[in-house]
Amino acid sequence: DQQVKQNSPSLSVQEGRISILNCDYTNSMFDYFLWYKKYPAEGPTFLISISSIKDKNEDGRFTVFLNKSAKHLSLHIVPSQPGDSAVYFCAASEGQGAQKLVFGQGTRLTINP
Amino acid sequence: GAGVSQTPSNKVTEKGKYVELRCDPISGHTALYWYRQSLGQGPEFLIYFQGTGAADDSGLPNDRFFAVRPEGSVSTLKIQRTERGDSAVYLCASSLLPDQPQHFGDGTRLSIL
């Protein structure tokens, strides 16, 4: 039972363009969402988060959008840079103070020069 | 270093053996988490410590898995009678407080032959 799903295993984007990574969830109790970025042989690195009381959160080139009715969130990266090439994981929890993160399978983003 | 440190980085052992995986969290972080990541999947929650006590061990797959954090800092994940299906990357994370983003180490790659 995959409660957090990232249906695109991979995505290729031209440098300078927008990258859009998508994530769907099924558990209606989830109300806090995070995106992590992972390089090979390294642990995931926290990027950005959003609480269910918001529908958008922005941090520099990274913006996360949340559509609660559709149980869908997305991460926008603009402009995309070669260093953004990595695996991106969406994660969710029941409450910001909840400790158990449920992760999606990840999307491998490749930025082409 | 300033980040979460996990040792060893790689561990190869035979089926049936006992293994211990160590995690040094970021100094001052009260919350510590263990996750397991299988190939092509996102991290899967195992256990969460707040201080010395295991506040949530609902993700431990069976009683062969056990974790301790006796002084509220370093944690050890212990696996008895290892099986080939235990092969995975074991990730440790810590956070300053439970409602703060989790910071991950680079993991221990465990291979059971």
Short mmCIF file of N, CA and C in Angstrom, two decimals, chain A residues 33-74:
data_model
loop_
_atom_site.label_atom_id
_atom_site.label_comp_id
_atom_site.label_asym_id
_atom_site.label_seq_id
_atom_site.Cartn_x
_atom_site.Cartn_y
_atom_site.Cartn_z
N PHE A 33 4.16 18.16 4.41
CA PHE A 33 4.82 17.55 3.26
C PHE A 33 6.20 18.15 3.06
N LEU A 34 7.13 17.32 2.62
CA LEU A 34 8.50 17.76 2.45
C LEU A 34 9.05 17.22 1.14
N TRP A 35 10.03 17.90 0.61
CA TRP A 35 10.80 17.42 -0.53
C TRP A 35 12.26 17.29 -0.12
N TYR A 36 12.85 16.16 -0.50
CA TYR A 36 14.26 15.90 -0.25
C TYR A 36 14.94 15.64 -1.59
N LYS A 37 16.23 15.97 -1.64
CA LYS A 37 17.05 15.76 -2.83
C LYS A 37 18.17 14.81 -2.44
N LYS A 38 18.49 13.88 -3.33
CA LYS A 38 19.52 12.89 -2.98
C LYS A 38 20.50 12.70 -4.13
N TYR A 39 21.78 12.89 -3.81
CA TYR A 39 22.86 12.56 -4.75
C TYR A 39 23.32 11.13 -4.48
N PRO A 40 23.93 10.47 -5.47
CA PRO A 40 24.42 9.10 -5.27
C PRO A 40 25.36 9.00 -4.07
N ALA A 41 25.20 7.93 -3.30
CA ALA A 41 26.06 7.62 -2.16
C ALA A 41 25.99 8.67 -1.05
N GLU A 42 24.99 9.52 -1.09
CA GLU A 42 24.79 10.48 0.00
C GLU A 42 23.39 10.31 0.55
N GLY A 43 23.17 10.83 1.77
CA GLY A 43 21.83 10.80 2.33
C GLY A 43 20.96 11.88 1.73
N PRO A 44 19.64 11.75 1.87
CA PRO A 44 18.73 12.79 1.38
C PRO A 44 18.98 14.12 2.10
N THR A 45 18.84 15.20 1.35
CA THR A 45 19.01 16.55 1.90
C THR A 45 17.68 17.28 1.83
N PHE A 46 17.27 17.87 2.94
CA PHE A 46 16.00 18.60 2.99
C PHE A 46 16.03 19.81 2.07
N LEU A 47 14.94 19.98 1.30
CA LEU A 47 14.84 21.12 0.38
C LEU A 47 13.82 22.14 0.85
N ILE A 48 12.58 21.69 1.01
CA ILE A 48 11.49 22.62 1.27
C ILE A 48 10.32 21.82 1.82
N SER A 49 9.48 22.50 2.61
CA SER A 49 8.31 21.83 3.18
C SER A 49 7.08 22.72 3.05
N ILE A 50 5.92 22.12 3.29
CA ILE A 50 4.68 22.88 3.27
C ILE A 50 3.68 22.23 4.21
N SER A 51 2.98 23.06 4.95
CA SER A 51 1.91 22.60 5.82
C SER A 51 0.60 22.68 5.05
N SER A 52 -0.37 21.87 5.46
CA SER A 52 -1.64 21.83 4.74
C SER A 52 -2.47 23.10 4.88
N ILE A 53 -2.04 24.01 5.75
CA ILE A 53 -2.79 25.26 5.87
C ILE A 53 -2.40 26.23 4.76
N LYS A 54 -1.37 25.87 3.99
CA LYS A 54 -0.93 26.70 2.88
C LYS A 54 -1.14 25.95 1.57
N ASP A 55 -1.14 26.67 0.46
CA ASP A 55 -1.16 25.99 -0.83
C ASP A 55 0.11 26.26 -1.64
N LYS A 56 0.99 27.06 -1.08
CA LYS A 56 2.22 27.37 -1.80
C LYS A 56 3.29 27.79 -0.80
N ASN A 57 4.53 27.35 -1.05
CA ASN A 57 5.66 27.82 -0.26
C ASN A 57 6.85 27.95 -1.19
N GLU A 58 7.55 29.06 -1.07
CA GLU A 58 8.62 29.38 -2.00
C GLU A 58 9.92 29.61 -1.26
N ASP A 59 11.02 29.10 -1.81
CA ASP A 59 12.35 29.33 -1.24
C ASP A 59 13.34 29.41 -2.38
N GLY A 60 13.65 30.64 -2.79
CA GLY A 60 14.59 30.82 -3.89
C GLY A 60 14.05 30.24 -5.18
N ARG A 61 14.81 29.34 -5.78
CA ARG A 61 14.38 28.73 -7.06
C ARG A 61 13.34 27.62 -6.87
N PHE A 62 13.07 27.25 -5.64
CA PHE A 62 12.20 26.12 -5.35
C PHE A 62 10.84 26.60 -4.83
N THR A 63 9.77 26.07 -5.42
CA THR A 63 8.41 26.36 -4.97
C THR A 63 7.66 25.05 -4.88
N VAL A 64 6.96 24.86 -3.75
CA VAL A 64 6.11 23.68 -3.62
C VAL A 64 4.66 24.14 -3.62
N PHE A 65 3.83 23.43 -4.39
CA PHE A 65 2.41 23.70 -4.47
C PHE A 65 1.65 22.51 -3.91
N LEU A 66 0.60 22.79 -3.12
CA LEU A 66 -0.21 21.73 -2.54
C LEU A 66 -1.66 21.91 -2.96
N ASN A 67 -2.25 20.85 -3.50
CA ASN A 67 -3.67 20.83 -3.85
C ASN A 67 -4.31 19.74 -3.00
N LYS A 68 -4.89 20.17 -1.87
CA LYS A 68 -5.41 19.20 -0.90
C LYS A 68 -6.59 18.40 -1.46
N SER A 69 -7.45 19.05 -2.22
CA SER A 69 -8.62 18.35 -2.73
C SER A 69 -8.21 17.23 -3.69
N ALA A 70 -7.12 17.46 -4.42
CA ALA A 70 -6.64 16.44 -5.35
C ALA A 70 -5.61 15.51 -4.72
N LYS A 71 -5.24 15.81 -3.48
CA LYS A 71 -4.17 15.06 -2.79
C LYS A 71 -2.93 15.00 -3.67
N HIS A 72 -2.50 16.17 -4.08
CA HIS A 72 -1.40 16.27 -5.03
C HIS A 72 -0.49 17.43 -4.64
N LEU A 73 0.81 17.20 -4.74
CA LEU A 73 1.73 18.30 -4.59
C LEU A 73 2.79 18.25 -5.67
N SER A 74 3.39 19.39 -5.91
CA SER A 74 4.41 19.46 -6.94
C SER A 74 5.54 20.37 -6.48
#
